[in-house]
Coordinates of C-alpha atoms and ligand atoms in Angstrom, one line a residue:
X1 CA -23.3 15.0 -7.2
X2 CA -21.1 16.3 -4.4
X3 CA -22.0 15.1 -0.9
X4 CA -24.1 17.8 0.8
X5 CA -23.1 17.5 4.4
X6 CA -25.7 20.1 5.6
X7 CA -28.5 18.2 3.9
X8 CA -27.4 14.9 5.5
X9 CA -26.3 16.2 8.8
X10 CA -28.5 13.8 10.8
X11 CA -28.2 10.8 8.5
X12 CA -26.3 7.7 9.0
X13 CA -23.9 7.4 6.1
X14 CA -21.2 4.9 5.0
X15 CA -18.4 6.3 2.9
X16 CA -15.3 4.3 1.9
X17 CA -12.3 6.3 0.8
X18 CA -10.3 3.1 0.1
X19 CA -10.8 -0.6 -0.2
X20 CA -14.0 -0.6 -2.2
X21 CA -13.6 -2.2 -5.5
X22 CA -10.0 -2.9 -4.8
X23 CA -8.0 -5.2 -2.5
X24 CA -6.0 -3.1 -0.1
X25 CA -6.0 0.5 1.4
X26 CA -9.1 0.0 3.5
X27 CA -10.4 3.2 4.9
X28 CA -14.1 3.4 5.8
X29 CA -16.1 6.3 7.3
X30 CA -19.3 6.3 9.2
X31 CA -21.3 9.5 9.7
X32 CA -24.0 10.5 12.0
X33 CA -25.1 13.9 13.3
X34 CA -22.2 15.7 11.7
X35 CA -19.7 13.3 13.3
X36 CA -17.4 10.9 11.6
X37 CA -15.8 7.6 12.7
X38 CA -13.1 6.0 10.7
X39 CA -12.6 2.3 10.5
X40 CA -9.2 1.2 9.4
X41 CA -6.5 3.2 7.7
X42 CA -4.5 0.9 5.4
X43 CA -2.0 0.9 2.6
X44 CA -2.0 -1.0 -0.7
X45 CA 0.7 -2.2 -3.1
X46 CA 1.4 0.2 -6.0
X47 CA 2.3 -1.2 -9.4
X48 CA 3.8 0.7 -12.3
X49 CA 4.5 3.9 -10.4
X50 CA 8.2 4.7 -10.5
X51 CA 9.8 4.6 -7.1
X52 CA 6.5 3.8 -5.3
X53 CA 5.8 0.5 -3.8
X54 CA 3.0 1.5 -1.4
X55 CA -0.1 3.8 -1.7
X56 CA -2.5 5.3 0.9
X57 CA -6.0 6.6 0.2
X58 CA -6.3 10.3 -0.5
X59 CA -7.9 11.6 2.8
X60 CA -8.4 15.3 1.7
X61 CA -12.1 15.0 2.3
X62 CA -11.9 13.8 5.9
X63 CA -8.9 16.1 6.5
X64 CA -11.2 19.1 5.6
X65 CA -13.6 17.7 8.2
X66 CA -11.2 16.6 10.8
X67 CA -12.7 18.6 13.6
X68 CA -15.7 16.3 13.3
X69 CA -13.6 13.1 13.2
X70 CA -13.9 11.3 16.4
X71 CA -11.3 8.6 16.1
X72 CA -9.9 5.7 14.1
X73 CA -10.8 2.1 15.0
X74 CA -8.5 -0.6 13.7
X75 CA -10.0 -4.0 13.0
X76 CA -6.7 -5.9 13.0
X77 CA -3.0 -5.7 12.3
X78 CA -2.8 -6.2 8.6
X79 CA -1.1 -3.5 6.6
X80 CA -4.2 -3.0 4.4
X81 CA -6.0 -2.0 7.6
X82 CA -3.4 -0.1 9.7
X83 CA -0.4 0.5 7.5
X84 CA -1.2 4.1 6.5
X85 CA -1.6 5.4 10.0
X86 CA 2.1 6.6 10.3
X87 CA 1.7 8.5 7.1
X88 CA -1.7 10.1 7.6
X89 CA -2.1 10.5 11.3
X90 CA -0.5 14.0 11.4
X91 CA -3.2 15.2 9.1
X92 CA -5.9 13.9 11.4
X93 CA -4.7 14.0 14.9
X94 CA -7.3 11.8 16.4
X95 CA -7.3 8.9 18.9
X96 CA -6.7 5.4 17.7
X97 CA -8.6 2.4 19.1
X98 CA -7.0 -1.0 18.6
X99 CA -6.6 -4.4 20.2
X100 CA -3.5 -5.2 22.3
X101 CA -1.8 -6.9 19.4
X102 CA -2.6 -4.1 16.9
X103 CA -1.6 -1.5 19.4
X104 CA 1.8 -3.1 20.0
X105 CA 2.3 -3.5 16.3
X106 CA 1.3 0.0 15.6
X107 CA 3.6 1.5 18.3
X108 CA 6.6 -0.1 16.6
X109 CA 5.7 1.6 13.3
X110 CA 5.0 4.9 15.0
X111 CA 8.4 4.8 16.7
X112 CA 10.1 4.8 13.2
X113 CA 8.2 8.0 12.4
X114 CA 8.8 9.5 15.9
X115 CA 5.1 9.6 16.4
X116 CA 4.9 7.0 19.3
X117 CA 4.7 9.8 21.9
X118 CA 2.1 11.8 20.1
X119 CA -0.5 9.3 18.9
X120 CA -3.0 8.5 21.6
X121 CA -3.7 4.7 21.4
X122 CA -6.6 3.4 23.4
X123 CA -7.0 -0.4 23.8
X124 CA -10.4 -1.7 23.0
X125 CA -12.3 -3.7 25.5
X126 CA -14.4 -6.4 24.0
X127 CA -16.4 -6.8 27.2
X128 CA -18.1 -3.4 26.8
X129 CA -19.3 -0.9 24.3
X130 CA -17.1 1.9 23.1
X131 CA -19.2 5.0 23.2
X132 CA -17.6 7.4 20.7
X133 CA -19.9 10.4 19.8
X134 CA -23.2 9.2 18.4
X135 CA -21.8 5.6 17.8
X136 CA -21.8 2.8 20.4
X137 CA -19.4 0.1 19.1
X138 CA -19.4 -3.4 20.3
X139 CA -16.5 -5.7 19.3
X140 CA -16.9 -9.1 18.0
X141 CA -14.1 -11.6 17.5
X142 CA -13.8 -13.3 14.1
X143 CA -11.1 -15.7 12.9
X144 CA -8.7 -14.6 10.3
X145 CA -5.0 -15.3 9.5
X146 CA -4.1 -13.2 12.5
X147 CA -5.5 -13.2 16.0
X148 CA -7.5 -10.3 17.6
X149 CA -9.4 -9.6 14.4
X150 CA -12.3 -7.5 15.7
X151 CA -15.5 -7.1 13.7
X152 CA -17.6 -4.0 14.8
X153 CA -21.2 -3.8 15.7
X154 CA -21.9 -0.1 15.2
X155 CA -25.0 0.8 17.1
X156 CA -26.9 3.9 16.3
X157 CA -30.4 5.2 16.6
X158 CA -30.7 5.0 12.8
X159 CA -29.8 1.3 12.7
X160 CA -27.0 -1.1 13.6
X161 CA -24.2 -2.1 11.3
X162 CA -22.0 -5.1 11.3
X163 CA -18.7 -4.1 9.8
X164 CA -16.9 -7.5 9.5
X165 CA -13.3 -6.6 8.7
X166 CA -11.4 -9.6 7.3
X167 CA -12.7 -12.9 8.5
X168 CA -13.3 -16.5 7.9
X169 CA -15.1 -19.2 9.9
X170 CA -12.2 -21.4 11.0
X171 CA -12.8 -23.9 13.7
X172 CA -9.1 -24.3 14.2
X173 CA -7.4 -21.0 13.7
X174 CA -4.1 -22.4 15.4
X175 CA -3.8 -19.2 17.6
X176 CA -6.5 -16.8 18.7
X177 CA -10.2 -17.4 19.5
X178 CA -12.7 -18.9 17.2
X179 CA -15.4 -16.7 15.6
X180 CA -18.2 -15.5 17.9
X181 CA -21.0 -16.9 15.7
X182 CA -23.5 -17.0 18.5
X183 CA -23.4 -13.2 19.0
X184 CA -24.1 -12.7 15.4
X185 CA -26.9 -15.2 15.5
X186 CA -28.5 -13.4 18.6
X187 CA -28.5 -10.1 16.8
X188 CA -29.7 -11.6 13.5
X189 CA -32.6 -13.6 15.1
X190 CA -33.9 -10.3 16.5
X191 CA -33.6 -8.6 13.2
X192 CA -31.2 -6.0 14.6
X193 CA -28.8 -5.6 11.8
X194 CA -29.7 -2.9 9.3
X195 CA -26.6 -3.5 7.2
X196 CA -23.6 -5.9 6.9
X197 CA -20.5 -4.4 5.4
X198 CA -18.5 -7.4 4.5
X199 CA -15.2 -8.9 3.2
X200 CA -15.5 -9.9 -0.6
X201 CA -11.9 -11.2 -1.1
X202 CA -12.9 -14.8 -1.9
X203 CA -16.6 -14.2 -2.9
X204 CA -15.9 -15.9 -6.3
X205 CA -14.5 -19.0 -4.5
X206 CA -17.0 -21.9 -4.0
X207 CA -17.2 -23.9 -0.9
X208 CA -15.6 -23.2 2.5
X209 CA -12.1 -21.8 3.1
X210 CA -9.7 -24.4 4.5
X211 CA -8.7 -24.3 8.0
X212 CA -5.2 -23.1 9.2
X213 CA -5.2 -26.4 11.3
X214 CA -5.5 -28.5 8.1
X215 CA -2.6 -26.7 6.5
X216 CA -0.3 -28.0 9.2
X217 CA -0.6 -31.5 8.0
X218 CA 0.1 -30.7 4.4
X219 CA 3.1 -28.4 5.0
X220 CA 4.6 -31.0 7.4
X221 CA 4.2 -33.7 4.8
X222 CA 6.0 -31.5 2.2
X223 CA 8.9 -30.6 4.6
X224 CA 9.5 -33.8 6.4
X225 CA 12.3 -35.9 4.9
X226 CA 13.7 -33.1 2.8
X227 CA 17.6 -33.4 2.7
X228 CA 18.4 -29.7 2.2
X229 CA 17.5 -26.4 3.8
X230 CA 13.8 -25.5 3.6
X231 CA 12.5 -22.0 3.3
X232 CA 9.0 -20.9 3.7
X233 CA 8.0 -17.3 2.7
X234 CA 4.8 -15.9 3.9
X235 CA 3.3 -12.5 4.8
X236 CA 5.2 -11.3 7.9
X237 CA 2.0 -10.3 9.5
X238 CA 0.5 -13.8 9.2
X239 CA 1.1 -14.7 12.8
X240 CA -0.9 -18.0 12.7
X241 CA 1.2 -19.1 9.7
X242 CA 4.5 -18.4 11.5
X243 CA 3.1 -20.5 14.4
X244 CA 2.1 -23.3 12.1
X245 CA 5.5 -23.3 10.4
X246 CA 7.4 -23.1 13.7
X247 CA 5.4 -26.1 15.1
X248 CA 6.3 -28.1 12.0
X249 CA 10.0 -27.2 12.4
X250 CA 9.8 -28.5 15.9
X251 CA 8.1 -31.7 15.0
X252 CA 10.5 -32.5 12.2
X253 CA 13.6 -31.4 14.2
X254 CA 14.6 -28.3 12.4
X255 CA 15.8 -25.1 14.0
X256 CA 14.1 -21.9 12.8
X257 CA 15.8 -18.9 11.3
X258 CA 13.7 -15.7 10.8
X259 CA 14.9 -13.7 7.8
X260 CA 13.6 -10.2 7.1
X261 CA 13.0 -7.1 9.2
X262 CA 9.3 -7.3 9.3
X263 CA 9.2 -10.9 10.5
X264 CA 11.6 -10.1 13.3
X265 CA 9.3 -7.2 14.2
X266 CA 6.1 -9.2 14.2
X267 CA 7.7 -12.0 16.2
X268 CA 8.7 -9.5 18.9
X269 CA 5.2 -7.9 18.8
X270 CA 3.4 -11.2 19.1
X271 CA 5.6 -12.2 22.0
X272 CA 5.0 -8.9 23.7
X273 CA 1.3 -9.4 23.1
X274 CA 1.3 -12.7 24.9
X275 CA 1.5 -15.2 22.1
X276 CA 3.9 -18.0 23.2
X277 CA 6.7 -19.0 20.9
X278 CA 8.8 -20.2 23.8
X279 CA 8.6 -23.9 22.8
X280 CA 10.3 -23.4 19.5
X281 CA 14.0 -23.2 18.9
X282 CA 14.9 -20.0 16.9
X283 CA 18.5 -19.2 16.0
X284 CA 19.9 -16.2 14.3
X285 CA 21.0 -16.2 10.7
X286 CA 24.7 -15.8 11.9
X287 CA 24.4 -19.1 13.7
X288 CA 23.4 -21.0 10.5
X289 CA 27.0 -22.0 9.7
X290 CA 27.1 -24.1 12.8
X291 CA 24.3 -26.4 11.7
X292 CA 23.7 -28.9 9.0
X293 CA 21.3 -27.7 6.3
X294 CA 18.9 -30.5 6.9
X295 CA 18.4 -29.2 10.4
X296 CA 17.3 -25.7 9.4
X297 CA 14.0 -24.1 8.4
X298 CA 14.1 -20.5 7.2
X299 CA 10.9 -18.4 7.5
X300 CA 11.4 -15.4 5.3
X301 CA 9.8 -12.3 4.0
X302 CA 9.3 -11.5 0.3
X303 CA 6.4 -13.8 -0.8
X304 CA 5.2 -11.1 -3.2
X305 CA 8.6 -10.8 -4.9
X306 CA 9.5 -7.6 -3.2
X307 CA 12.9 -6.5 -4.4
X308 CA 14.6 -6.0 -1.1
X309 CA 13.0 -8.7 0.9
X310 CA 14.8 -11.9 2.2
X311 CA 13.3 -14.4 -0.4
X312 CA 14.7 -12.3 -3.2
X313 CA 18.1 -12.0 -1.6
X314 CA 18.2 -15.7 -1.1
X315 CA 17.1 -16.4 -4.6
X316 CA 19.8 -14.1 -6.1
X317 CA 22.5 -15.2 -3.8
X318 CA 22.8 -11.9 -2.2
X319 CA 21.7 -12.8 1.3
X320 CA 24.8 -12.5 3.6
X321 CA 24.4 -15.7 5.6
X322 CA 21.5 -17.7 4.1
X323 CA 22.7 -19.7 1.0
X324 CA 20.3 -21.9 -0.9
X325 CA 21.7 -24.4 -3.6
X326 CA 20.7 -27.2 -5.8
X327 CA 17.9 -29.3 -4.3
X328 CA 17.0 -26.9 -1.5
X329 CA 13.3 -25.9 -1.2
X330 CA 11.4 -22.7 -1.1
X331 CA 7.7 -22.8 -0.2
X332 CA 5.5 -19.9 -1.0
X333 CA 2.9 -20.1 1.7
X334 CA 1.0 -17.2 0.4
X335 CA -1.4 -15.9 -2.2
X336 CA -0.3 -14.4 -5.4
X337 CA -1.8 -11.0 -5.0
X338 CA -3.1 -9.6 -8.3
X339 CA -0.8 -6.9 -9.6
X340 CA 2.3 -8.6 -8.1
X341 CA 2.5 -11.5 -10.6
X342 CA 5.4 -10.1 -12.5
X343 CA 7.6 -9.7 -9.4
X344 CA 6.6 -13.1 -8.0
X345 CA 7.1 -15.0 -11.2
X346 CA 10.5 -13.3 -11.6
X347 CA 11.4 -14.7 -8.1
X348 CA 10.2 -18.2 -9.0
X349 CA 12.5 -18.0 -12.1
X350 CA 15.5 -16.8 -10.1
X351 CA 15.1 -19.8 -7.7
X352 CA 14.5 -22.3 -10.6
X353 CA 17.6 -21.1 -12.4
X354 CA 19.6 -22.1 -9.3
X355 CA 17.9 -25.6 -9.3
X356 CA 16.1 -24.7 -6.0
X357 CA 12.7 -26.4 -5.7
X358 CA 9.7 -24.2 -5.6
X359 CA 6.3 -25.0 -4.3
X360 CA 3.4 -22.6 -4.5
X361 CA -0.3 -22.5 -3.9
X362 CA -0.8 -23.2 -7.6
X363 CA 0.7 -26.7 -7.2
X364 CA 0.6 -27.7 -3.6
X365 CA -1.6 -27.2 -0.6
X366 CA 0.7 -24.7 1.1
X367 CA -1.6 -21.8 1.9
X368 CA -5.0 -21.2 3.2
X369 CA -6.9 -17.9 2.8
X370 CA -7.9 -15.8 5.7
X371 CA -11.1 -14.8 4.0
X372 CA -14.5 -16.3 3.6
X373 CA -15.5 -18.4 0.6
X374 CA -19.0 -18.6 -0.6
X375 CA -20.3 -21.1 2.0
X376 CA -19.0 -18.9 4.8
X377 CA -20.6 -15.8 3.3
X378 CA -23.9 -17.8 3.1
X379 CA -23.5 -18.7 6.7
X380 CA -22.8 -15.1 7.6
X381 CA -26.0 -13.9 6.0
X382 CA -28.1 -16.7 7.5
X383 CA -26.7 -15.7 11.0
X384 CA -26.9 -11.9 10.6
X385 CA -30.0 -11.6 8.4
X386 CA -29.3 -8.0 7.6
X387 CA -31.7 -5.7 5.5
X388 CA -28.8 -4.4 3.4
X389 CA -25.5 -5.9 2.3
X390 CA -22.7 -3.7 1.1
X391 CA -19.8 -5.8 -0.1
X392 CA -16.3 -4.3 0.3
X393 CA -12.7 -5.5 0.3
X394 CA -12.6 -6.9 -3.2
X395 CA -12.3 -6.0 -6.8
X396 CA -15.5 -5.2 -8.8
X397 CA -16.0 -8.9 -9.8
X398 CA -15.7 -9.9 -6.2
X399 CA -18.1 -7.3 -4.8
X400 CA -20.6 -8.0 -7.7
X401 CA -20.5 -11.7 -7.1
X402 CA -20.8 -11.1 -3.4
X403 CA -23.9 -8.9 -3.9
X404 CA -25.6 -11.5 -6.0
X405 CA -24.8 -14.1 -3.4
X406 CA -26.3 -11.9 -0.7
X407 CA -29.4 -11.4 -2.7
X408 CA -29.7 -15.3 -3.1
X409 CA -29.4 -15.5 0.6
X410 CA -32.5 -13.4 1.0
X411 CA -30.9 -10.0 1.8
X412 CA -33.6 -7.6 0.5
X413 CA -31.2 -4.8 -0.6
X414 CA -27.6 -4.9 -1.8
X415 CA -25.6 -1.8 -2.7
X416 CA -22.4 -1.9 -4.7
X417 CA -20.2 0.7 -3.4
X418 CA -17.1 2.5 -4.8
X419 CA -14.5 4.6 -3.1
X420 CA -15.7 8.2 -2.6
X421 CA -19.4 7.3 -2.7
X422 CA -21.6 8.0 0.4
X423 CA -24.5 5.7 1.1
X424 CA -27.4 6.7 3.3
X425 CA -28.6 3.9 5.6
X426 CA -31.9 3.9 7.4
X427 CA -34.5 1.5 8.6
X428 CA -36.9 2.5 5.8
X429 CA -34.3 1.0 3.5
X430 CA -36.3 0.1 0.4
X431 CA -37.4 3.7 -0.1
X432 CA -34.6 5.8 0.8
X433 CA -31.3 4.0 1.2
X434 CA -28.8 4.4 -1.5
X435 CA -26.0 6.6 -2.8
X436 CA -26.5 10.3 -1.9
X437 CA -23.3 11.9 -3.1
X438 CA -19.6 11.6 -3.7
X439 CA -16.5 13.1 -2.3
X440 CA -12.9 13.4 -3.6
X441 CA -10.9 10.3 -3.4
X442 CA -7.8 8.9 -5.0
X443 CA -4.4 7.7 -3.9
X444 CA -1.1 9.0 -2.5
X445 CA 2.2 7.1 -3.2
X446 CA 4.4 6.4 -0.2
X447 CA 7.8 7.7 -1.4
X448 CA 10.3 7.1 1.4
X449 CA 8.9 9.3 4.2
X450 CA 6.9 11.6 2.0
X451 CA 3.5 11.2 0.3
X452 CA 3.1 12.0 -3.3
X453 CA 0.0 12.8 -5.2
X454 CA -0.1 10.1 -7.9
X455 CA -1.6 12.6 -10.4
X456 CA 0.9 15.3 -9.2
X457 CA 3.9 17.0 -10.8
X458 CA 6.6 14.9 -9.1
X459 CA 5.1 11.6 -10.4
X460 CA 4.5 13.1 -13.8
X461 CA 8.2 14.1 -14.0
X462 CA 9.3 10.7 -12.8
X463 CA 7.3 8.9 -15.4
X464 CA 8.7 11.2 -18.0
X465 CA 12.3 10.5 -16.8
X466 CA 11.5 6.8 -16.8
X467 CA 10.2 6.8 -20.4
X468 CA 12.5 9.2 -22.1
X469 CA 15.3 10.3 -19.6
X470 CA 16.6 13.8 -19.1
X471 CA 18.9 16.2 -21.0
X472 CA 20.6 19.0 -19.0
X473 CA 22.3 21.9 -20.8
X474 CA 24.3 24.4 -18.9
X475 CA 25.8 27.6 -20.4
X476 CA 28.2 30.2 -19.0
X477 CA 27.6 33.5 -20.8
X478 CA 29.2 36.8 -20.6
X479 CA 27.3 40.0 -20.7
X480 CA 27.1 40.1 -24.4
X481 CA 25.4 36.6 -24.4
X482 CA 28.5 35.1 -25.7
X483 CA 29.7 31.7 -24.5
X484 CA 32.5 31.8 -22.0
X485 CA 33.0 28.0 -22.5
X486 CA 31.7 25.1 -24.6
X487 CA 28.1 24.4 -23.6
X488 CA 27.8 21.4 -21.3
X489 CA 25.2 19.0 -22.6
X490 CA 24.5 15.9 -20.5
X491 CA 22.1 13.2 -21.6
X492 CA 21.1 10.8 -18.8
X493 CA 19.0 7.8 -19.9
X494 CA 17.9 9.8 -23.0
X495 CA 20.3 9.9 -26.0
X496 CA 23.7 8.6 -26.7
X497 CA 25.3 11.9 -27.7
X498 CA 28.9 10.7 -27.2
X499 CA 28.4 8.4 -30.2
X500 CA 26.7 11.0 -32.4
X501 CA 29.2 13.8 -33.1
X502 CA 26.8 15.3 -35.8
X503 CA 24.1 15.7 -33.3
X504 CA 26.5 17.2 -30.8
X505 CA 27.6 19.7 -33.5
X506 CA 24.0 20.5 -34.4
X507 CA 23.2 21.3 -30.8
X508 CA 26.1 23.5 -30.4
X509 CA 25.3 25.3 -33.6
X510 CA 21.7 25.8 -32.5
X511 CA 22.8 27.3 -29.2
X512 CA 25.2 29.7 -30.9
X513 CA 22.7 30.8 -33.5
X514 CA 20.1 31.3 -30.7
X515 CA 22.5 33.4 -28.7
X516 CA 23.6 35.5 -31.6
X517 CA 20.0 36.2 -32.5
X518 CA 19.1 37.0 -28.9
X519 CA 22.1 39.3 -28.6
X520 CA 21.2 41.1 -31.7
X521 CA 17.6 41.4 -30.7
X522 CA 18.8 43.0 -27.4
X523 CA 21.3 45.2 -29.2
X524 CA 24.3 43.8 -27.3
X525 CA 26.7 43.5 -30.2
X526 CA 28.3 46.9 -29.7
X527 CA 29.0 46.1 -26.1
X528 CA 32.4 44.5 -26.9
X529 CA 33.8 47.7 -28.2
X530 CA 34.8 49.3 -24.9
X531 CA 35.0 48.4 -21.2
X532 CA 33.1 51.4 -20.0
X533 CA 30.4 50.8 -22.6
X534 CA 30.2 47.2 -21.6
X535 CA 29.4 48.1 -18.0
X536 CA 26.6 50.2 -19.2
X537 CA 25.3 47.3 -21.3
X538 CA 25.6 44.9 -18.4
X539 CA 23.0 46.8 -16.6
X540 CA 21.0 46.9 -19.7
X541 CA 21.2 43.2 -20.2
X542 CA 19.9 42.4 -16.7
X543 CA 17.1 45.0 -17.1
X544 CA 16.2 43.6 -20.6
X545 CA 16.1 39.9 -20.1
X546 CA 16.3 37.4 -17.2
X547 CA 18.3 34.2 -17.3
X548 CA 14.9 32.4 -16.9
X549 CA 13.6 33.9 -20.2
X550 CA 16.8 32.8 -22.0
X551 CA 16.5 29.3 -20.5
X552 CA 12.9 29.0 -21.5
X553 CA 13.4 30.1 -25.1
X554 CA 16.5 27.9 -25.6
X555 CA 14.8 25.0 -24.0
X556 CA 12.1 25.1 -26.7
X557 CA 14.6 25.1 -29.5
X558 CA 16.7 22.2 -28.0
X559 CA 13.6 20.1 -27.3
X560 CA 12.8 20.2 -31.0
X561 CA 16.3 18.8 -31.8
X562 CA 16.0 16.1 -29.3
X563 CA 12.5 15.2 -30.4
X564 CA 13.8 14.8 -33.9
X565 CA 16.7 12.7 -32.7
X566 CA 14.8 10.4 -30.4
X567 CA 11.3 10.4 -31.7
X568 CA 10.0 11.4 -28.3
X569 CA 10.4 14.2 -25.7
X570 CA 12.9 13.8 -22.9
X571 CA 12.8 16.0 -19.8
X572 CA 15.1 19.0 -20.6
X573 CA 16.6 21.5 -18.3
X574 CA 18.6 24.5 -19.4
X575 CA 20.7 26.4 -16.9
X576 CA 22.3 29.8 -17.8
X577 CA 25.0 31.4 -15.7
X578 CA 25.7 35.0 -16.5
X579 CA 29.2 35.7 -15.6
Ligands
LIG601 ZN1 -6.5 -9.1 7.1
LIG602 ZN1 -7.6 -6.9 4.5

């Protein structure tokens, strides 16, 4: 049933528009007293959509209610939490609340979209509550693969919610603060959490996630003593990992080269935000030629096999200055994100073909996750002791396993949520908490600087072009519907007409027959008998039939021919010029 906003005007609602039962595109809404608060506004990877690499959630629901949207709080700098702001902000025009690091990062992205002057960004202050409409928000630091990851304690008269964001309990996160477990325990001991809305990414992984600090030892062991150049590709936004790799480079006496736009950007943002990289020796890729390969370590973008990223360029020999050869090493210090396997394995192959050694999380200890495994989730529930657990940030299997684990931890109620479903939360949780309605949700594809509805016309056409190509036919006709020149038929990615004279002939025949019939139907044949008569007919032709009608009718005929030739339907455009 559609969400009835009037009926639930004074209810505390949780409504994710993205990130529930999927990894990526986190966009969560909280509602109370007719007001909405958004937490995170992220992008996700798109797969199998021609020309589209990124997607954002469909925000039409909250856009329609934007006068009641109070603001957007960003938990941390990862793209799946803030990457959609530059695409969607114009639709919402509300203030954004972020940590210093997230604010600096966001500004660089907004500059690209000429939005930096327009978007009001307010820095969050962890020492005091942020009062925003009916919500009072307290910020709580949790460790993750980036510093300044802020969980939210959303306090309302209807109950308090712990919205965890992405987290793990890492005693040695390399940079940034450790998790504020005591604060969670204090709240938990007093039974003050109505609900915990929590990260499910690694809910199916047993044990405890490994520490960023432990990774240092392993990566150093793998890099130390290598004769050739060493590359490490990781998520650009993983600041802790960049710091870990840079420390290792220093310890083993290698200079560091950053390769890839987003790495340079995050490096500048981190420095600006007070993270100290001054003890490391960075050189530009143009300086590589002055150094021995064994003295270099390249940190590069492209760990998900992205076609234009540095790792791919290095693997294919297309990078202008970084050249890897036999015996060099590329370490994938990253997770293989589901959906990206094809691109990533293609990259492994390209490297292997050049005899470049490849190490991945599948065969070496080269990556630690920034998300909690089962033991950490258990610890979280033991600390927070909520009445309700709502797992998010995971695919269905993750959220289902997470919900079972929460039940095993003694959480009385668990709710498995999906995008677009609104859950009512209240203290009398056993009786009346649950899903109370749904709203429109879906995805938009990021296509350069425009957003495209993935179920819309443009994508439909693009898929069609991808699967069967296009045929364009253009005709120059005189006023008697007679051809002024040979029809111009162009097949692009559809049919090899140049090698099939019979087909070409059949098409020309079909066009001529069609035009003759049409002319006859319109009584245009007599027109050629005299100039004065023709002028009269000219008017008549325009009045009788439009070029659009001719185009449409001929298109139908020609489609049939191409369907017979190809066994499927290409896109087909007919253009008629009346001369
Ligand atoms: Zn994250
Ligand atoms: Zn995330």
